[in-house]
Tab-separated table of C-alpha atoms in Angstrom:
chain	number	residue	atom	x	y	z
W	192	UNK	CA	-51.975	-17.035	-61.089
W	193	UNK	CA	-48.372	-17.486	-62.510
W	194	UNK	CA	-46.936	-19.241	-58.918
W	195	UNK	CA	-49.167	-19.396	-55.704
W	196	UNK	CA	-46.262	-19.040	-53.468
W	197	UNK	CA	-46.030	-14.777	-53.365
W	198	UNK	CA	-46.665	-14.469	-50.080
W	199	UNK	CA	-44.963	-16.795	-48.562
W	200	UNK	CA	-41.328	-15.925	-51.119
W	201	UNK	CA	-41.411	-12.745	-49.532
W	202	UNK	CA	-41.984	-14.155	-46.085
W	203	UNK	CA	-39.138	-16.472	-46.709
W	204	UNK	CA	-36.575	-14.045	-48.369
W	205	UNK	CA	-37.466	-11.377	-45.113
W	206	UNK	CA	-36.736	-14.574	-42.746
W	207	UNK	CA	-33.391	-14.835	-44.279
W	208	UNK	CA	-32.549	-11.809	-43.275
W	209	UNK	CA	-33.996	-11.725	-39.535
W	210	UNK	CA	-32.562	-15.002	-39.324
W	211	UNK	CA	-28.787	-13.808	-40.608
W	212	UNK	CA	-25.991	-13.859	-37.787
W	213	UNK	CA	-24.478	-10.609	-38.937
W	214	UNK	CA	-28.376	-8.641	-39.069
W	215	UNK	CA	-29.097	-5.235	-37.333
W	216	UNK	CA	-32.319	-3.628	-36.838
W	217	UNK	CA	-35.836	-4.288	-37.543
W	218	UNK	CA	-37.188	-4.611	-41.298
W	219	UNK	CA	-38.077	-0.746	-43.016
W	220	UNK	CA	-38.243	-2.061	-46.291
W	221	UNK	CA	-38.467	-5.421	-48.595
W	222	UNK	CA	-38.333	-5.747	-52.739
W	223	UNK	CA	-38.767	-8.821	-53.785
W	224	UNK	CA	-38.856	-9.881	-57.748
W	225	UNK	CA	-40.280	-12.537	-59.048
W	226	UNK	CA	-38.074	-13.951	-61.747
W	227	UNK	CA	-39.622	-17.438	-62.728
W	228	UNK	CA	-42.337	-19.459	-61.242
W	229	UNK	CA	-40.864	-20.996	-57.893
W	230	UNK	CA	-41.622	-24.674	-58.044
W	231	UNK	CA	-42.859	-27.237	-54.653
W	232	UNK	CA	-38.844	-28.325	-54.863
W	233	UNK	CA	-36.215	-27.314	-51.927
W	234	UNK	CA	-34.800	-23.995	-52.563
W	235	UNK	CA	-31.664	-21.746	-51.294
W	236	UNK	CA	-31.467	-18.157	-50.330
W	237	UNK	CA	-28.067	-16.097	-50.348
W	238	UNK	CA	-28.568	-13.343	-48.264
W	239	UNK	CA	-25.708	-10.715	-48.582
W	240	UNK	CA	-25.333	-7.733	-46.288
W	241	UNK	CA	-23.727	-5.808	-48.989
W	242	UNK	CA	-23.858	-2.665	-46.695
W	243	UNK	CA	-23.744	-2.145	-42.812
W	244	UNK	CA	-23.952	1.304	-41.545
W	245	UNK	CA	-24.160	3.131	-37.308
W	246	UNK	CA	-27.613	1.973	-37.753
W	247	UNK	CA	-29.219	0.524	-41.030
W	248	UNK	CA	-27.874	-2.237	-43.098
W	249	UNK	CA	-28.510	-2.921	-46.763
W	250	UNK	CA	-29.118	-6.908	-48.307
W	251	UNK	CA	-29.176	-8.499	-51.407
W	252	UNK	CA	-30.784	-11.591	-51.717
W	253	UNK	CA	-31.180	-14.228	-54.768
W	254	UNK	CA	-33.410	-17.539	-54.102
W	255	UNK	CA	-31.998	-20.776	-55.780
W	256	UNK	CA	-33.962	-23.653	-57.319
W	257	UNK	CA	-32.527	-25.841	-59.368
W	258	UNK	CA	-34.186	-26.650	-62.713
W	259	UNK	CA	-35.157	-30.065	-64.559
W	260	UNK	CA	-31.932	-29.836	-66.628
W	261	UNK	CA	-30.166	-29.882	-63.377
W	262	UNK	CA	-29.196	-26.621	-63.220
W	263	UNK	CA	-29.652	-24.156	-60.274
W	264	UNK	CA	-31.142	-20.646	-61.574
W	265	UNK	CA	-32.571	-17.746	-59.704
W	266	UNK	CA	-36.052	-17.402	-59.081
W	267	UNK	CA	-36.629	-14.498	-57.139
W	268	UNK	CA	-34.358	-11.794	-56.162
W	269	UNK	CA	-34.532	-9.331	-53.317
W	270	UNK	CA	-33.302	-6.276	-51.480
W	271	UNK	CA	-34.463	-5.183	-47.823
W	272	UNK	CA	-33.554	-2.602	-45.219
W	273	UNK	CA	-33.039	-3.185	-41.481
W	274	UNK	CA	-32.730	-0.646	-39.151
W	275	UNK	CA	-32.066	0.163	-35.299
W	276	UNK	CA	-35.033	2.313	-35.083
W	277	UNK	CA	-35.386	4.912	-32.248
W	278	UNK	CA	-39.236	6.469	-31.002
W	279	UNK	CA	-40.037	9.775	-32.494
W	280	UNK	CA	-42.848	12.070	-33.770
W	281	UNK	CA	-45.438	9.616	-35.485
W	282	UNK	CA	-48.786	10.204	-37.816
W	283	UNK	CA	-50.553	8.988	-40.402
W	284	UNK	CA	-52.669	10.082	-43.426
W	285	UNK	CA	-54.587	6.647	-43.944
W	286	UNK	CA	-57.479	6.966	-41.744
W	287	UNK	CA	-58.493	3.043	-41.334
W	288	UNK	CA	-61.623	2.511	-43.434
W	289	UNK	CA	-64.934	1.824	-42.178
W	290	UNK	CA	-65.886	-1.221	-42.542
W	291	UNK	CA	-67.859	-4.019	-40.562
W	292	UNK	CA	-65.882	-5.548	-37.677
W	293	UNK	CA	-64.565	-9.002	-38.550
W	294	UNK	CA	-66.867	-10.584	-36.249
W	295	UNK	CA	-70.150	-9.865	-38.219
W	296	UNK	CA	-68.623	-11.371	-41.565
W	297	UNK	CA	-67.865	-14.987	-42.480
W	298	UNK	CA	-64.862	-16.585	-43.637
W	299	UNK	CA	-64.536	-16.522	-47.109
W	300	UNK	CA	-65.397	-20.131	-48.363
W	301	UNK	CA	-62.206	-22.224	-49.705
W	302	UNK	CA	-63.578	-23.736	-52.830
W	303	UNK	CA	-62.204	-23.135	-55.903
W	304	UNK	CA	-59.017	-21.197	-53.868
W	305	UNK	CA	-55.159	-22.109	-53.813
W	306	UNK	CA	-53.747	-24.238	-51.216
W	307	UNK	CA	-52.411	-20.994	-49.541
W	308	UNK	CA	-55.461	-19.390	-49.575
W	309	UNK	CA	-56.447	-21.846	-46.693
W	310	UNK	CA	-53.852	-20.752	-44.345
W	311	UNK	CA	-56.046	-17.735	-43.788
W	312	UNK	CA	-59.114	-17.109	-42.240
W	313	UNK	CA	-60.277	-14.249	-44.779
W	314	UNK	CA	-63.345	-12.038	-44.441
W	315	UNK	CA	-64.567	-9.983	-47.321
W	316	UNK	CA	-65.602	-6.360	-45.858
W	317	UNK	CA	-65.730	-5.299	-49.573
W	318	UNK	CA	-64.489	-5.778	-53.110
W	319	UNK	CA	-65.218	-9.495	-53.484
W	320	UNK	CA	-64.562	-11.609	-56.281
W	321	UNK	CA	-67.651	-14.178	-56.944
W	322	UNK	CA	-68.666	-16.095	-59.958
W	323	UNK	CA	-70.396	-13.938	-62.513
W	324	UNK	CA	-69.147	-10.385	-60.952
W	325	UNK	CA	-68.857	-8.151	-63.944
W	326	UNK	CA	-66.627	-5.894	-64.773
W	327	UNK	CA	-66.382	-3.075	-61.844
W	328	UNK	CA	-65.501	0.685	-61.915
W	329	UNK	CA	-63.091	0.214	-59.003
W	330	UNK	CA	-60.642	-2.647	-58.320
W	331	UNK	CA	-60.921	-1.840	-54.115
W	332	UNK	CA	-61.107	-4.391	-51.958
W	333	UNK	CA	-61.139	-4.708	-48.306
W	334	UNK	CA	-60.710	-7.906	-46.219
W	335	UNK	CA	-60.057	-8.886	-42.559
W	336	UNK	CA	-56.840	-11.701	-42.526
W	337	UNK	CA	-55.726	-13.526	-39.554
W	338	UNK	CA	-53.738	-16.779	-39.914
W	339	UNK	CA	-55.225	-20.149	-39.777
W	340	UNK	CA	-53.863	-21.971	-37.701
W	341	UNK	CA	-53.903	-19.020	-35.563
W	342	UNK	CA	-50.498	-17.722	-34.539
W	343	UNK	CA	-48.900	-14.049	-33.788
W	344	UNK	CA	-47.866	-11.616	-35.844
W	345	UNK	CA	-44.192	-11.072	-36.551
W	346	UNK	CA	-42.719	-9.178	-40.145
W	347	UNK	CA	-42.392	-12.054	-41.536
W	348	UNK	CA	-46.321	-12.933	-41.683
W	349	UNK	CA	-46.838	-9.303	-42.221
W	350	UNK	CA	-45.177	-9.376	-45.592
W	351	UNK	CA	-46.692	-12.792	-46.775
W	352	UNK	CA	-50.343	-11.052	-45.286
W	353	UNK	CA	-49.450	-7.478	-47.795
W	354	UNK	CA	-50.014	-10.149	-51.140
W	355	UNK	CA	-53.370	-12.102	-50.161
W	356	UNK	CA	-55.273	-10.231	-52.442
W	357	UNK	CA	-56.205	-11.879	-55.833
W	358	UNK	CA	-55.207	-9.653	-58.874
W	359	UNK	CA	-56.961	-6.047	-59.517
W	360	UNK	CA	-57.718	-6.831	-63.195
W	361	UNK	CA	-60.621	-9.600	-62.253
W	362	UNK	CA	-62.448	-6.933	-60.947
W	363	UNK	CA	-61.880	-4.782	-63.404
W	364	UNK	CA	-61.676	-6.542	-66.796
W	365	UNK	CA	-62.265	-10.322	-65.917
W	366	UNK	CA	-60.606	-13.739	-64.914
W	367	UNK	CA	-57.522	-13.773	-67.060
W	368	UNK	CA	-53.713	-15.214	-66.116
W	369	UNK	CA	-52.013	-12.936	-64.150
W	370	UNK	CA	-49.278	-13.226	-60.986
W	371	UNK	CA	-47.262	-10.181	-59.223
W	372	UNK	CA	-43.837	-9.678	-60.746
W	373	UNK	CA	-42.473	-7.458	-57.921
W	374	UNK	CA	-43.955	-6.300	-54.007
W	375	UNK	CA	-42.295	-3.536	-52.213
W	376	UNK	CA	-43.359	-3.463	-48.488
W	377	UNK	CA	-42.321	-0.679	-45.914
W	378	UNK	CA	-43.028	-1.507	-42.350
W	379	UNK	CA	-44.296	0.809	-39.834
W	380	UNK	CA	-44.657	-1.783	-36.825
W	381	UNK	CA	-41.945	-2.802	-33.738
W	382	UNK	CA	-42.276	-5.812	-31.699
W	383	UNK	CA	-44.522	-4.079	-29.238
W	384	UNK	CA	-47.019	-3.572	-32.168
W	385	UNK	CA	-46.556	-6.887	-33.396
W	386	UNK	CA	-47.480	-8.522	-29.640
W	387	UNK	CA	-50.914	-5.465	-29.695
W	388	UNK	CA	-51.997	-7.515	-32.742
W	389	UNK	CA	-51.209	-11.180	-31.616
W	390	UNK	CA	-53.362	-13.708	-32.985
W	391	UNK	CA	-55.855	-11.278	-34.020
W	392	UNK	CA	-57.324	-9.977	-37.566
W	393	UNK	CA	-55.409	-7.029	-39.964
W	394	UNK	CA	-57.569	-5.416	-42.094
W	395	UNK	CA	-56.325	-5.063	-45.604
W	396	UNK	CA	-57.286	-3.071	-48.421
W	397	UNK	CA	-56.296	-3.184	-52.132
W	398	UNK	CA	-56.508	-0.864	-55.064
W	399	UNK	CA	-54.924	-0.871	-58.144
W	400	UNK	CA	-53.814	2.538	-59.541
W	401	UNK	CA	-52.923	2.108	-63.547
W	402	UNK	CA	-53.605	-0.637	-65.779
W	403	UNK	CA	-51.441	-0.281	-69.136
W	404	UNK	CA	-50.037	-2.643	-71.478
W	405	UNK	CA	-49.853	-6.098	-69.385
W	406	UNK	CA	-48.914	-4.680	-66.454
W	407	UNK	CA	-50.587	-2.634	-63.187
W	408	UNK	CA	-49.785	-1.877	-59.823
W	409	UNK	CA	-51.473	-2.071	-57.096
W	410	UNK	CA	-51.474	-0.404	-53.439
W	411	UNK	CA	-52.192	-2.294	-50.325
W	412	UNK	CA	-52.409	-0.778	-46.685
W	413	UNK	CA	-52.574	-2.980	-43.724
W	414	UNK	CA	-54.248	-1.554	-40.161
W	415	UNK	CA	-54.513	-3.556	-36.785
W	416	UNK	CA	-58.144	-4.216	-35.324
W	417	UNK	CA	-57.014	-0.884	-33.149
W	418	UNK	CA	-57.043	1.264	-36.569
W	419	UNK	CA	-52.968	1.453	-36.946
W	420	UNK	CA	-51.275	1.470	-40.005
W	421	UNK	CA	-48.790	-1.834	-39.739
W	422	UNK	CA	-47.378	-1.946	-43.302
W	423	UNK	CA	-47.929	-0.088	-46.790
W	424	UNK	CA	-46.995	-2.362	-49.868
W	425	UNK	CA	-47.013	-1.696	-53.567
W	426	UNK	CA	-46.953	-4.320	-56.518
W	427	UNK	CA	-46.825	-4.414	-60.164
W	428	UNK	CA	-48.278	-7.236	-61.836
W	429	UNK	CA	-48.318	-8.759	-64.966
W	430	UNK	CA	-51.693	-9.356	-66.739
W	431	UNK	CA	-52.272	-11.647	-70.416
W	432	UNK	CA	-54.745	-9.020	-71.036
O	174	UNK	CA	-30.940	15.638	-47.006
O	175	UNK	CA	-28.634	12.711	-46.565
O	176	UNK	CA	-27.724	13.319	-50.378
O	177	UNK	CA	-28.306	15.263	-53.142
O	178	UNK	CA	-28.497	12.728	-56.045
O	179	UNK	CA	-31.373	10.699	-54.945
O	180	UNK	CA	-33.105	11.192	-58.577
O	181	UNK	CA	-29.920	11.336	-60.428
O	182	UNK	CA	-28.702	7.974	-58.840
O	183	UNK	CA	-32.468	6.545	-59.926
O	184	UNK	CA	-31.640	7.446	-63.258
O	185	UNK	CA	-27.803	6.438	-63.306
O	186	UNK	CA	-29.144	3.057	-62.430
O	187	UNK	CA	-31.877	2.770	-64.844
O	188	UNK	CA	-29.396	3.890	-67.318
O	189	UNK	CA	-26.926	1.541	-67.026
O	190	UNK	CA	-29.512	-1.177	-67.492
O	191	UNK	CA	-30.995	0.387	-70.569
O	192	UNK	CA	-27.457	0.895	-71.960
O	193	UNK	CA	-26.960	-2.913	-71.580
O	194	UNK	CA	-26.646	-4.347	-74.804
O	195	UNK	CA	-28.332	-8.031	-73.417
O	196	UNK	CA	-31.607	-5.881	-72.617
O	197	UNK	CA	-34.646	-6.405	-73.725
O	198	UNK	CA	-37.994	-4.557	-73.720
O	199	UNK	CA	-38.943	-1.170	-71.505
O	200	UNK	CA	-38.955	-0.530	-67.908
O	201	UNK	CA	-41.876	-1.946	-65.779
O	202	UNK	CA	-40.333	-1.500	-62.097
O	203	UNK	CA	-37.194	-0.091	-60.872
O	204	UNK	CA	-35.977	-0.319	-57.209
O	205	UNK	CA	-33.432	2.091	-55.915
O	206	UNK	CA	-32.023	2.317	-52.270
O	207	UNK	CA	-29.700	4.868	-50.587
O	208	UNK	CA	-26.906	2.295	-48.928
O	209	UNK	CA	-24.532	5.737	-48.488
O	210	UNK	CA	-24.713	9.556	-49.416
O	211	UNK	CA	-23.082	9.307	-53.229
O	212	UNK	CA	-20.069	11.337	-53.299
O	213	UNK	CA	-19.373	13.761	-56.015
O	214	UNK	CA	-16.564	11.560	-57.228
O	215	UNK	CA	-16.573	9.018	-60.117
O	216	UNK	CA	-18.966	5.594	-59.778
O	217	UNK	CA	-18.831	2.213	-61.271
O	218	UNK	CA	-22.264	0.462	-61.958
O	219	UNK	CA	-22.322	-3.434	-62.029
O	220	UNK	CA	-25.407	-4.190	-63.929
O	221	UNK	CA	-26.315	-8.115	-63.882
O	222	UNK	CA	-29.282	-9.437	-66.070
O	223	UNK	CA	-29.771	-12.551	-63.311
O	224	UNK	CA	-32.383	-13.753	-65.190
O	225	UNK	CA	-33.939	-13.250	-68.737
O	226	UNK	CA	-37.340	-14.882	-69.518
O	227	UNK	CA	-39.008	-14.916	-73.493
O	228	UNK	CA	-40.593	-11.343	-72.696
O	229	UNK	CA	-38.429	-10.002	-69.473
O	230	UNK	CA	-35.155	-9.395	-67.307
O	231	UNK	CA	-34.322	-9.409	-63.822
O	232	UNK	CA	-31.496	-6.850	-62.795
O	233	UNK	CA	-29.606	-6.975	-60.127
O	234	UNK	CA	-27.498	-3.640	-59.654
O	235	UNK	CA	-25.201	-2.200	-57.561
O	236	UNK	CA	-23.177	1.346	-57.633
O	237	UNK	CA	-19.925	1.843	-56.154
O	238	UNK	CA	-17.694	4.469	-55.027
O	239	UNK	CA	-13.810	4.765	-54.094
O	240	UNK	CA	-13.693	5.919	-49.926
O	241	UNK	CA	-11.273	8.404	-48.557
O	242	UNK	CA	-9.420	5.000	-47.388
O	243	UNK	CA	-8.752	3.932	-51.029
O	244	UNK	CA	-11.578	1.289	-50.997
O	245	UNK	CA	-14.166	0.685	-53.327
O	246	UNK	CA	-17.629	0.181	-51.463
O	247	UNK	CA	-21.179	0.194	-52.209
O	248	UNK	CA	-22.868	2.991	-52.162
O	249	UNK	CA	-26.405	2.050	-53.442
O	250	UNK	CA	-28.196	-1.189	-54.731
O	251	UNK	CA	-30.810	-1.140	-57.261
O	252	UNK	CA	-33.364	-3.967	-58.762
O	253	UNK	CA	-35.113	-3.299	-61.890
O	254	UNK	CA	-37.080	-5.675	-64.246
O	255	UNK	CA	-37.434	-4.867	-67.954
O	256	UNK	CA	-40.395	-6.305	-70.170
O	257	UNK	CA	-41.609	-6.477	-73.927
O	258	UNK	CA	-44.865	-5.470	-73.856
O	259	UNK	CA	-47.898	-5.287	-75.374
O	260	UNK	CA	-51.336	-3.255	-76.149
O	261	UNK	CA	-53.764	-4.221	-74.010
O	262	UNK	CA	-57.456	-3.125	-72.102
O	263	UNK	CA	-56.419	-0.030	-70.239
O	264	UNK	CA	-57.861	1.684	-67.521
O	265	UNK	CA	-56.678	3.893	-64.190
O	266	UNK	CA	-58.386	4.858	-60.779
O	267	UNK	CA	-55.813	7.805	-60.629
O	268	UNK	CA	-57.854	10.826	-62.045
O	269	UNK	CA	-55.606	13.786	-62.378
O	270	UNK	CA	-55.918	16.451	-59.523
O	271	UNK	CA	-58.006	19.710	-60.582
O	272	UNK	CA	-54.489	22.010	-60.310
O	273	UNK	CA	-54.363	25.505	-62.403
O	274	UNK	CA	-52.111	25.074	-65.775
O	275	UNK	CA	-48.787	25.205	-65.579
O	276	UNK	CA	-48.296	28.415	-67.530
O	277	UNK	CA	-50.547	29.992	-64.704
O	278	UNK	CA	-48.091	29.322	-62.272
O	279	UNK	CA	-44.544	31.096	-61.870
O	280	UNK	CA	-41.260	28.671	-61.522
O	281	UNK	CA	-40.332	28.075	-57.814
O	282	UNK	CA	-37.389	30.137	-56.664
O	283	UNK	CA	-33.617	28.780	-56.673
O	284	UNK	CA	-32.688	30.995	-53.877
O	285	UNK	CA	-31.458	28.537	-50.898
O	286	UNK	CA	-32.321	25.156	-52.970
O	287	UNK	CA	-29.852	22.623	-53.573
O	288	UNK	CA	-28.096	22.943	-57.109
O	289	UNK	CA	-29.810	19.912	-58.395
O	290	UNK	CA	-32.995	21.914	-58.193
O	291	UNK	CA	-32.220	23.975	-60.418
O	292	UNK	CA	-32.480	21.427	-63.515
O	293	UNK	CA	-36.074	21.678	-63.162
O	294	UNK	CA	-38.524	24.104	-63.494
O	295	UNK	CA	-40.948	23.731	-60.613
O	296	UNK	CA	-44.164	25.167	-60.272
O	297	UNK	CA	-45.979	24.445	-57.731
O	298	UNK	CA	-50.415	24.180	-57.150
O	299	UNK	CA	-50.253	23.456	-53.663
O	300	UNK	CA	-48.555	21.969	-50.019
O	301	UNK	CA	-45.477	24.232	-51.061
O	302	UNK	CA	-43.005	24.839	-47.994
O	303	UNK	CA	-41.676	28.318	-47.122
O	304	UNK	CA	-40.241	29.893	-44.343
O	305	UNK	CA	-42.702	30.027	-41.409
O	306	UNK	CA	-44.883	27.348	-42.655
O	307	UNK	CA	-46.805	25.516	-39.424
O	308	UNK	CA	-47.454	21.803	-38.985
O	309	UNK	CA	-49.747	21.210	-41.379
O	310	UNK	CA	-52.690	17.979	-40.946
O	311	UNK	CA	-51.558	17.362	-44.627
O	312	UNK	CA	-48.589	16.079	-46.388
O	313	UNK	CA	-49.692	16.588	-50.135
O	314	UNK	CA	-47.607	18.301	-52.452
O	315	UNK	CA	-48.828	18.991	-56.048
O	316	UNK	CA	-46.701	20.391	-58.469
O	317	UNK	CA	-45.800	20.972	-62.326
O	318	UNK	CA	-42.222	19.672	-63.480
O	319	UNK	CA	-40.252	20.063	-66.410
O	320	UNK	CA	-36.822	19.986	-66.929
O	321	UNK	CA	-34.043	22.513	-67.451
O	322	UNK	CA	-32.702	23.234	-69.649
O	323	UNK	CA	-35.396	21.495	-71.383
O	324	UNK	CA	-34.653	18.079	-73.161
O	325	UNK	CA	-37.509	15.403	-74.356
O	326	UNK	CA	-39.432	13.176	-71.300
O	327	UNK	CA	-37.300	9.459	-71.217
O	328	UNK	CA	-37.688	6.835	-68.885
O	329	UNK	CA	-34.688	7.414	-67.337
O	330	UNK	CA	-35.807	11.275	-66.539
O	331	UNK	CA	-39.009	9.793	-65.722
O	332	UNK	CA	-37.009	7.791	-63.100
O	333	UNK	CA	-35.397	11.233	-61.884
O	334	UNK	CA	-38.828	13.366	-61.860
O	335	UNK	CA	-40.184	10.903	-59.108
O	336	UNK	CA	-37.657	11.896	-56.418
O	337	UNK	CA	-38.200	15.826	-56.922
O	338	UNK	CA	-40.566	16.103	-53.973
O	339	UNK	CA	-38.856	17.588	-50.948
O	340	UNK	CA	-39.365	14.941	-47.572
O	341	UNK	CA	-43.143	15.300	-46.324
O	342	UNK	CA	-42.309	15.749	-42.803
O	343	UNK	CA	-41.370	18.915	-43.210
O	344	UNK	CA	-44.860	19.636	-43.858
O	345	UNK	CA	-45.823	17.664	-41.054
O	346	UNK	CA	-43.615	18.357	-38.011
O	347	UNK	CA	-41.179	20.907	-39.237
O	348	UNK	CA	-37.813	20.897	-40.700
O	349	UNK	CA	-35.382	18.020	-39.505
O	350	UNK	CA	-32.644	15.963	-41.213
O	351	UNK	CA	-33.990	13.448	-43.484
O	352	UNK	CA	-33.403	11.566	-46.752
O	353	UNK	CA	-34.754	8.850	-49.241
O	354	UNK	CA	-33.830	5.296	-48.166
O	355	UNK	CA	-35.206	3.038	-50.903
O	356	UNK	CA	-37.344	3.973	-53.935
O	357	UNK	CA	-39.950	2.166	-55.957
O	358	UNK	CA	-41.102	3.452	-59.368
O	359	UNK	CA	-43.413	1.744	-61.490
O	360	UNK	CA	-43.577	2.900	-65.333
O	361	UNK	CA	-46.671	3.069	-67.038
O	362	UNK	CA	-45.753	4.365	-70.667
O	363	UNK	CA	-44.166	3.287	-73.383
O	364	UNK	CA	-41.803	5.451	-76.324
O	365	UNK	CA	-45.433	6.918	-77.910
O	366	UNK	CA	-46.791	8.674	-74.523
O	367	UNK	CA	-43.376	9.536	-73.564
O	368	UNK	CA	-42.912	11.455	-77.013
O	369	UNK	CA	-46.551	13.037	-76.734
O	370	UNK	CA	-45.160	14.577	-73.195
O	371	UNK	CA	-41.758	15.682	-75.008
O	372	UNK	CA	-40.166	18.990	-73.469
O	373	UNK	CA	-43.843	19.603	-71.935
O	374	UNK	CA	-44.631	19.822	-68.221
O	375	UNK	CA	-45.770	16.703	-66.003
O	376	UNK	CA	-47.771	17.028	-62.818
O	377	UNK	CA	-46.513	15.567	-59.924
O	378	UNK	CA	-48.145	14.670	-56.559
O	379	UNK	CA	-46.985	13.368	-53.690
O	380	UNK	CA	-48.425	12.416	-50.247
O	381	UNK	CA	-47.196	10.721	-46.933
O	382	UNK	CA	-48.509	7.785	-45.678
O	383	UNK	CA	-47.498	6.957	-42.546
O	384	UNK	CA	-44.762	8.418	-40.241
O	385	UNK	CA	-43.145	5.801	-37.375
O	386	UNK	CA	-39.949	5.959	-35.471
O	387	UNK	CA	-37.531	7.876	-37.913
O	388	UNK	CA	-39.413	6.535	-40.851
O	389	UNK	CA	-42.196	7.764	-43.391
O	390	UNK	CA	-43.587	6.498	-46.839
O	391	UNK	CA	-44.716	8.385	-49.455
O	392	UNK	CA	-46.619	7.701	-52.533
O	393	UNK	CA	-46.067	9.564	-55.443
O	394	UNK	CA	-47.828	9.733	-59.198
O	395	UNK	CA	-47.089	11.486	-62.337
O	396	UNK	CA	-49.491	12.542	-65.102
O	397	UNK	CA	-48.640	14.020	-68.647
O	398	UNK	CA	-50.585	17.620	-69.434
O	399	UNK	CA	-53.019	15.428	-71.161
O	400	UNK	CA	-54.169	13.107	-67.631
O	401	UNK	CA	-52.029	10.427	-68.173
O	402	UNK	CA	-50.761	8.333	-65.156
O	403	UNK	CA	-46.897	7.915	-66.807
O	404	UNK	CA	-45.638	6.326	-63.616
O	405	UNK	CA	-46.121	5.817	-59.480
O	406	UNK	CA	-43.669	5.557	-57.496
O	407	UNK	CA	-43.569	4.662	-53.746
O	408	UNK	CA	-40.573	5.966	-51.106
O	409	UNK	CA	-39.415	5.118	-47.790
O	410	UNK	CA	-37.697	8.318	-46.197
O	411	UNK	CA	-35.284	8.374	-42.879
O	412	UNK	CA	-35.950	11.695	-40.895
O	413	UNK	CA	-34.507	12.342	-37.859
O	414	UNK	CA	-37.140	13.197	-35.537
C-alpha cells in the first residue's frame, strides 16, 4: 500500500473536529484526501469551521508534515459535517448479510500484515485474501472488526474501522501497489448506538464497483452484531495496474 | 429542497478547477457540500491546487456569496483531486439494470418541477413519484437522462447528472423538506467514452441506504446506452422528518 496510516488519518482529522472548542453536533459526514504519503514524523491539523449554521456546521481541514527539505506541506486534506441531530422516521435498505457469527471464526493471522493491521482482531466471514488466491469474479469481502486492545466504539474508531479492508484489485486482478486516495464516510450512529456496540465486533463488508484506468472505488457498509447499519463509506483508490 | 442548484453548484466547482490553468490530468473524485442554499446572485470560486504530485492535484475549493448584510460568506466547500491517467485491466461489478430504451419511454412532465428540471429530459423506468404515491419498502429510482437543450456529455455535466434524483424519502415516508448536504462523485471515463455518449441518453439509478435522525445516504451510478459505469456517486441528504 502507498501509506499504512488510512485509517487512522481519517480517525485523526474527525478527532480534530470533535475535539474543536467552537464544534456543534455529531459527525454526518467526513472526506478525507490523501495528498502524499503521511510519514511516522509529528504532524499538525488546522481545522477551520468555515461555516456554522442553527444546527450543522461545515470544516475544512489540511494535515501538516513537514518534509526532509524542511519544509511543511500538506498531506491530507479534509472536509466533515457536524450536526445537532434530532430522532425521526428511520429505515434501511442494507439488510445485514448472513454470515457466520464472529464467534465461530478465527482471527485472521498477523503475518505478513501492517503494523495497523494488529490493532484489530479481524475475522474473515468471506472474501479473503490468501497466498495463491487467483483472480476472482467479485472483489466482496466480509469481515468481523473489533479493536485490539479492546475498547468502545466512538466516530472516531468508526471511521478508521470503514478503511480496514485491503484493496479490491487483489482479488480481482492480483497483488499490485495500490493505497486509497480519498474515503467519504456518512454516519448513521448517536452515542446511544455507539455505547449498544461497546467493545464488541462490526461487521464490515467491501465491494468495489468500477475498475478503470488506475483507479476504482469501492463501497463499504458497517452493521453492529444487532444487524444496524452504523456507517456507509465510499473510496476511490489508485491502482499501478 | 433546501436549494435548487445542488448539480449546478457540483459542476460550477468542478469547473473552476478544470478551468485552472495549473491543472493537470482528468477528474477522479470530486466532493461537494451544501454549507448554505446558493442564492441566485453572483459567486466567487477560490480554487487552491494544495498539493500537486508527478501524476495528480489536490483541490481545495470554496464558493462564496455576498449576504443581504453586505458580507461575503461561504456558501459551499468542495474537494476534488485531478489525475493523469492511464490504460489499464478493467473490469466492473455494476451490470446495467434491465430498463426499456429510452426512446420507449416519454420525457417526464415539467408541470410543478423546479425550473432546473427542465434542462433535462427525464425519462423514467421505474420508483417514479406522483401524486398519491404510498410509502413504498423501496427507494430505487431508475431513470434515462439527457440534457436540454442537448449539448455533448463532459465531466463537468457528468458532475451535474449525479444530483438529478429527487430525495429518496419521499419514496419512503412521504413528502417532507429535505436537501443534499455533501456529495461524492467518482469519475470513471475519460474524453473517448465521454465522446461515445455525446448528446445520447445515460441511465441513472439511485437507491437509499440508510435513513437516521434527519439524515439518509444514497448511492447513485451512471451508465452510457452502451453499459458503461461513467461514474458513482454517493450523497448524504438532510430531510426533515
Amino acid at each position: 500500500m502507498v501509506g499504512p496510516f488510512g485509517g487512522t488519518t481519517a480517525a485523526q482529522m474527525l478527532a480534530a473536529v470533535l475535539q474543536h472548542p467552537h464544534r456543534i453536533g455529531d459527525p454526518v459526514s467526513l472526506t478525507v484526501n490523501f495528498a502524499a504519503a503521511v510519514d511516522a514524523v509529528p504532524f499538525r491539523i488546522l481545522a477551520d469551521p468555515v461555516r456554522t449554521n442553527r444546527s450543522t456546521q461545515h470544516w475544512m481541514l489540511r494535515m501538516l508534515q513537514t518534509n526532509s527539505d524542511g519544509e511543511e506541506a500538506v498531506v491530507t486534506t479534509a472536509t466533515a459535517i457536524t450536526a445537532k441531530r434530532r430522532d425521526t422516521w428511520q429505515g434501511d435498505e442494507l439488510p445485514m448479510p448472513e454470515v457466520p457469527p464472529a464467534a465461530d471464526l478465527t482471527r485472521d493471522s498477523l503475518e505478513g500484515r501492517p503494523t495497523w493491521f494488529g490493532r484489530y482482531d479481524v475475522r474473515y466471514a468471506s472474501g479473503h485474501l490468501t497466498l495463491g488466491t487467483e483472480p476472482q469474479p467479485s472483489s466482496m469481502t466480509q469481515v468481523w472488526v473489533r479493536d485490539e486492545p479492546r475498547r468502545p466504539l466512538d466516530h472516531c474508531g468508526l471511521a478508521a474501522r470503514c478503511d480496514v479492508f485491503f484493496p479490491r484489485v487483489w482479488l480481482r486482478a492480483g497483488l499490485m501497489p495500490a493505497g486509497t486516495v480519498s474515503i467519504t464516510t456518512y454516519f448513521h450512529v448517536d452515542q446511544a448506538g455507539l455505547d449498544a456496540v461497546g467493545h464488541g465486533f462490526v461487521l464490515g463488508q467491501a465491494r468495489g464497483q468500477r475498475f478503470f484506468n488506475q483507479y476504482f472505488d469501492q463501497s463499504v457498509a458497517l452493521w453492529s452484531e444487532a444487524g444496524t447499519v452504523l456507517a456507509t463509506s465510499h473510496q476511490v483508490v489508485y491502482f499501478k495496474g
